[in-house]
Amino acid sequence: MKDPKELTEQEWKEKLTEEQYRVLREKGTETPFSGKYYSEEREGIYYCGGCGQELFSSKTKYDSHCGWPSFYDLANTSNVEIKEDRSYGMVRTEVLCRRCGSHLGHLFPDGPKPTGQRYCINSAALAFKLSHPQE
Ligand code: FE
């Protein structure tokens, strides 16, 4: 497989749905409470919708009432990149997939214990796999 960092925007467009492209490649934000994983409570693993890299476990997912899937920790800290984002007149912390460079969401310091962090992630940026598909 080609290194996802070398994909052209045209290749990304062919690979992704319109909504995935808008979020992952154009740093868009899905409408709150609209995403397919916002209310997902089953046990499983969340992968990058762009390249399939593992990002979050359902074990750290919680209901933040903010309208987007929220996690208080990462599956593996080396799988994401954290960057300052000064778009839209705000200073926020952007969360990107380190493997493919796609935008995932933002990080806020108002999460629950033990980390106090809230990874606020677009459903459209994720792919979910159930741990126990038969249940
Ligand atoms: Fe990725």
PDB file of C-alpha atoms and ligand atoms in Angstrom:
ATOM      1  CA  MET A   1       0.000   0.000   0.000  1.00  0.00           C
ATOM      2  CA  LYS A   2       1.134   3.510  -0.830  1.00  0.00           C
ATOM      3  CA  ASP A   3       2.299   5.728   2.054  1.00  0.00           C
ATOM      4  CA  PRO A   4      -0.914   7.651   2.870  1.00  0.00           C
ATOM      5  CA  LYS A   5       1.105  10.863   3.229  1.00  0.00           C
ATOM      6  CA  GLU A   6       1.876  10.611  -0.495  1.00  0.00           C
ATOM      7  CA  LEU A   7      -1.735  10.373  -1.672  1.00  0.00           C
ATOM      8  CA  THR A   8      -2.811  13.266  -3.882  1.00  0.00           C
ATOM      9  CA  GLU A   9      -5.980  15.163  -3.018  1.00  0.00           C
ATOM     10  CA  GLN A  10      -7.593  13.529  -6.062  1.00  0.00           C
ATOM     11  CA  GLU A  11      -6.749  10.081  -4.663  1.00  0.00           C
ATOM     12  CA  TRP A  12      -8.163  11.086  -1.288  1.00  0.00           C
ATOM     13  CA  LYS A  13     -11.385  12.214  -2.977  1.00  0.00           C
ATOM     14  CA  GLU A  14     -11.744   8.834  -4.663  1.00  0.00           C
ATOM     15  CA  LYS A  15     -11.036   6.953  -1.453  1.00  0.00           C
ATOM     16  CA  LEU A  16     -13.328   8.895   0.900  1.00  0.00           C
ATOM     17  CA  THR A  17     -16.979   9.906   1.024  1.00  0.00           C
ATOM     18  CA  GLU A  18     -17.706  13.600   0.608  1.00  0.00           C
ATOM     19  CA  GLU A  19     -18.269  14.088   4.333  1.00  0.00           C
ATOM     20  CA  GLN A  20     -15.093  12.170   5.248  1.00  0.00           C
ATOM     21  CA  TYR A  21     -13.119  14.271   2.771  1.00  0.00           C
ATOM     22  CA  ARG A  22     -14.511  17.511   4.137  1.00  0.00           C
ATOM     23  CA  VAL A  23     -13.576  16.586   7.708  1.00  0.00           C
ATOM     24  CA  LEU A  24     -10.331  14.671   7.248  1.00  0.00           C
ATOM     25  CA  ARG A  25      -8.752  16.624   4.398  1.00  0.00           C
ATOM     26  CA  GLU A  26     -10.358  20.062   4.707  1.00  0.00           C
ATOM     27  CA  LYS A  27     -10.451  20.163   8.519  1.00  0.00           C
ATOM     28  CA  GLY A  28     -14.214  20.422   8.555  1.00  0.00           C
ATOM     29  CA  THR A  29     -16.404  19.789  11.577  1.00  0.00           C
ATOM     30  CA  GLU A  30     -19.524  17.654  11.383  1.00  0.00           C
ATOM     31  CA  THR A  31     -22.797  19.037  12.723  1.00  0.00           C
ATOM     32  CA  PRO A  32     -23.026  18.299  16.474  1.00  0.00           C
ATOM     33  CA  PHE A  33     -25.155  15.278  17.474  1.00  0.00           C
ATOM     34  CA  SER A  34     -25.247  14.163  13.830  1.00  0.00           C
ATOM     35  CA  GLY A  35     -22.305  11.753  13.684  1.00  0.00           C
ATOM     36  CA  LYS A  36     -22.810   8.017  13.637  1.00  0.00           C
ATOM     37  CA  TYR A  37     -20.522   7.296  16.605  1.00  0.00           C
ATOM     38  CA  TYR A  38     -21.707  10.004  18.959  1.00  0.00           C
ATOM     39  CA  SER A  39     -24.003   7.612  20.855  1.00  0.00           C
ATOM     40  CA  GLU A  40     -22.010   4.455  20.175  1.00  0.00           C
ATOM     41  CA  GLU A  41     -21.499   2.651  23.480  1.00  0.00           C
ATOM     42  CA  ARG A  42     -20.457  -0.817  22.392  1.00  0.00           C
ATOM     43  CA  GLU A  43     -17.012  -2.203  23.040  1.00  0.00           C
ATOM     44  CA  GLY A  44     -14.551  -1.795  20.205  1.00  0.00           C
ATOM     45  CA  ILE A  45     -11.691   0.081  18.626  1.00  0.00           C
ATOM     46  CA  TYR A  46     -11.814   3.345  16.682  1.00  0.00           C
ATOM     47  CA  TYR A  47      -9.471   3.652  13.706  1.00  0.00           C
ATOM     48  CA  CYS A  48      -8.499   6.568  11.489  1.00  0.00           C
ATOM     49  CA  GLY A  49     -11.054   6.880   8.682  1.00  0.00           C
ATOM     50  CA  GLY A  50      -8.265   7.959   6.362  1.00  0.00           C
ATOM     51  CA  CYS A  51      -5.626   5.258   6.834  1.00  0.00           C
ATOM     52  CA  GLY A  52      -6.937   2.695   9.320  1.00  0.00           C
ATOM     53  CA  GLN A  53      -4.450   3.423  12.080  1.00  0.00           C
ATOM     54  CA  GLU A  54      -5.708   2.586  15.590  1.00  0.00           C
ATOM     55  CA  LEU A  55      -6.653   5.740  17.505  1.00  0.00           C
ATOM     56  CA  PHE A  56      -9.033   5.174  20.422  1.00  0.00           C
ATOM     57  CA  SER A  57     -10.556   2.405  22.509  1.00  0.00           C
ATOM     58  CA  SER A  58     -14.216   2.413  23.541  1.00  0.00           C
ATOM     59  CA  LYS A  59     -12.863   2.033  27.105  1.00  0.00           C
ATOM     60  CA  THR A  60     -11.896   5.713  27.139  1.00  0.00           C
ATOM     61  CA  LYS A  61     -15.029   6.974  25.360  1.00  0.00           C
ATOM     62  CA  TYR A  62     -17.442   8.945  27.517  1.00  0.00           C
ATOM     63  CA  ASP A  63     -20.507  11.119  27.152  1.00  0.00           C
ATOM     64  CA  SER A  64     -19.332  14.728  27.181  1.00  0.00           C
ATOM     65  CA  HIS A  65     -22.733  16.053  25.964  1.00  0.00           C
ATOM     66  CA  CYS A  66     -20.825  18.147  23.404  1.00  0.00           C
ATOM     67  CA  GLY A  67     -22.274  16.472  20.306  1.00  0.00           C
ATOM     68  CA  TRP A  68     -19.149  14.661  19.082  1.00  0.00           C
ATOM     69  CA  PRO A  69     -17.543  11.377  20.127  1.00  0.00           C
ATOM     70  CA  SER A  70     -15.332  12.172  23.115  1.00  0.00           C
ATOM     71  CA  PHE A  71     -12.437  10.230  24.548  1.00  0.00           C
ATOM     72  CA  TYR A  72     -10.321  10.992  27.587  1.00  0.00           C
ATOM     73  CA  ASP A  73      -7.240   9.203  26.286  1.00  0.00           C
ATOM     74  CA  LEU A  74      -5.525   7.845  23.179  1.00  0.00           C
ATOM     75  CA  ALA A  75      -4.899   4.193  22.360  1.00  0.00           C
ATOM     76  CA  ASN A  76      -1.284   5.092  21.602  1.00  0.00           C
ATOM     77  CA  THR A  77       0.182   8.572  22.025  1.00  0.00           C
ATOM     78  CA  SER A  78       2.554   8.168  19.081  1.00  0.00           C
ATOM     79  CA  ASN A  79      -0.350   7.667  16.640  1.00  0.00           C
ATOM     80  CA  VAL A  80      -1.543  11.260  16.674  1.00  0.00           C
ATOM     81  CA  GLU A  81      -0.029  14.667  16.229  1.00  0.00           C
ATOM     82  CA  ILE A  82      -1.129  17.601  18.363  1.00  0.00           C
ATOM     83  CA  LYS A  83      -0.943  21.064  16.810  1.00  0.00           C
ATOM     84  CA  GLU A  84      -1.992  24.605  17.657  1.00  0.00           C
ATOM     85  CA  ASP A  85      -4.933  25.723  15.497  1.00  0.00           C
ATOM     86  CA  ARG A  86      -5.639  29.454  15.192  1.00  0.00           C
ATOM     87  CA  SER A  87      -8.426  29.225  12.592  1.00  0.00           C
ATOM     88  CA  TYR A  88     -11.817  30.921  13.019  1.00  0.00           C
ATOM     89  CA  GLY A  89     -10.405  33.472  15.482  1.00  0.00           C
ATOM     90  CA  MET A  90      -9.919  30.884  18.226  1.00  0.00           C
ATOM     91  CA  VAL A  91      -6.875  29.216  19.670  1.00  0.00           C
ATOM     92  CA  ARG A  92      -7.567  25.514  19.785  1.00  0.00           C
ATOM     93  CA  THR A  93      -5.537  22.352  19.834  1.00  0.00           C
ATOM     94  CA  GLU A  94      -5.919  20.252  16.724  1.00  0.00           C
ATOM     95  CA  VAL A  95      -5.654  16.455  16.707  1.00  0.00           C
ATOM     96  CA  LEU A  96      -4.283  14.858  13.534  1.00  0.00           C
ATOM     97  CA  CYS A  97      -3.470  11.311  12.510  1.00  0.00           C
ATOM     98  CA  ARG A  98       0.300  11.046  12.482  1.00  0.00           C
ATOM     99  CA  ARG A  99       0.315   8.356   9.824  1.00  0.00           C
ATOM    100  CA  CYS A 100      -1.752  10.079   7.116  1.00  0.00           C
ATOM    101  CA  GLY A 101      -1.854  13.690   8.333  1.00  0.00           C
ATOM    102  CA  SER A 102      -5.663  13.818   8.335  1.00  0.00           C
ATOM    103  CA  HIS A 103      -7.607  16.109  10.646  1.00  0.00           C
ATOM    104  CA  LEU A 104      -9.517  14.249  13.365  1.00  0.00           C
ATOM    105  CA  GLY A 105     -10.842  16.878  15.762  1.00  0.00           C
ATOM    106  CA  HIS A 106      -9.689  18.971  18.707  1.00  0.00           C
ATOM    107  CA  LEU A 107      -8.339  18.461  22.206  1.00  0.00           C
ATOM    108  CA  PHE A 108      -9.726  20.363  25.198  1.00  0.00           C
ATOM    109  CA  PRO A 109      -8.493  20.377  28.802  1.00  0.00           C
ATOM    110  CA  ASP A 110     -11.940  19.745  30.308  1.00  0.00           C
ATOM    111  CA  GLY A 111     -12.123  15.956  30.274  1.00  0.00           C
ATOM    112  CA  PRO A 112     -12.757  13.576  33.155  1.00  0.00           C
ATOM    113  CA  LYS A 113     -10.225  11.845  35.382  1.00  0.00           C
ATOM    114  CA  PRO A 114      -7.634  10.406  35.157  1.00  0.00           C
ATOM    115  CA  THR A 115      -6.303  12.539  32.265  1.00  0.00           C
ATOM    116  CA  GLY A 116      -8.507  15.658  32.399  1.00  0.00           C
ATOM    117  CA  GLN A 117      -8.394  15.663  28.595  1.00  0.00           C
ATOM    118  CA  ARG A 118     -11.224  15.622  26.056  1.00  0.00           C
ATOM    119  CA  TYR A 119     -10.387  14.402  22.584  1.00  0.00           C
ATOM    120  CA  CYS A 120     -13.378  15.757  20.688  1.00  0.00           C
ATOM    121  CA  ILE A 121     -13.364  13.755  17.457  1.00  0.00           C
ATOM    122  CA  ASN A 122     -15.586  13.813  14.385  1.00  0.00           C
ATOM    123  CA  SER A 123     -17.430  10.548  13.677  1.00  0.00           C
ATOM    124  CA  ALA A 124     -16.624  11.095  10.010  1.00  0.00           C
ATOM    125  CA  ALA A 125     -12.918  10.894  10.848  1.00  0.00           C
ATOM    126  CA  LEU A 126     -13.306   7.462  12.456  1.00  0.00           C
ATOM    127  CA  ALA A 127     -13.937   3.853  11.519  1.00  0.00           C
ATOM    128  CA  PHE A 128     -15.245   1.612  14.301  1.00  0.00           C
ATOM    129  CA  LYS A 129     -14.752  -2.103  14.758  1.00  0.00           C
ATOM    130  CA  LEU A 130     -16.709  -4.015  17.361  1.00  0.00           C
ATOM    131  CA  SER A 131     -14.729  -6.182  19.763  1.00  0.00           C
ATOM    132  CA  HIS A 132     -17.534  -8.757  19.929  1.00  0.00           C
ATOM    133  CA  PRO A 133     -19.430  -8.553  16.626  1.00  0.00           C
ATOM    134  CA  GLN A 134     -21.736 -11.446  17.586  1.00  0.00           C
ATOM    135  CA  GLU A 135     -23.247  -9.752  20.644  1.00  0.00           C
TER     136      GLU A 135
HETATM  137 FE    FE B   1      -4.748   8.296   9.346  1.00  0.00          FE
END
